[in-house]
Steps between C-alpha positions, in 0.01 A plus 500: 500500500642838398516798732227667292269209586585533869423874487166423336423258784573770758287751311210256462515400867497868608230592248713747303500591135828586329451872561371469858791270583749751357341782699492289817868404491592849375658394169430647158218322321717444194761321714239255627371448146850435363577246773167322456546470123856372543660799327702590813617314807399661831765712670600447861310820583189356334527176701575687822187714462288190446642333810446814710134520397447124523706383801322165500657410161811286530793680330653171384173402334467839331853495357554131423159333514622259767323449834144623561342833411447587865771509760502233763539687823688326773372616831764582754381478855697660774469342838647598827607217719518578866818361644519456876757725658795312637570554867863544591583305810793629698663300779408587857859589581713654228798297389846643560827433326738312729798456271617579147733271309671614178661228287775586250596311184831386657298301758568745781225671693434775751244467774362805673232573750287807463515780750204486732249776441297409804470823702357330808840355600703813422628702796 
């Protein structure tokens, strides 16, 4: 099926004559006539105006004749899933560092003990 035939289908479905179709998509009447008779191929501007006025028409169908005349809309549903808030459990008594060991690549090490920051035992 030629693009002229697909345009005729759109026009017939919308109830347009050649001139009313041209006026509706805001194209010169002679341009519509030339495309319908096969004298000219439709320009990208021509096709774009058709698709803007007929958003239900599938662009692939209009240009190539493949697929269906009307777009198949895939419905996208957005859902919000409520996730329970995680509770951070901290130990009853905070852990303290009792020693630090640093290992070197020559198999030696240094062991240190941190300085106490407990102010209750300071004099």
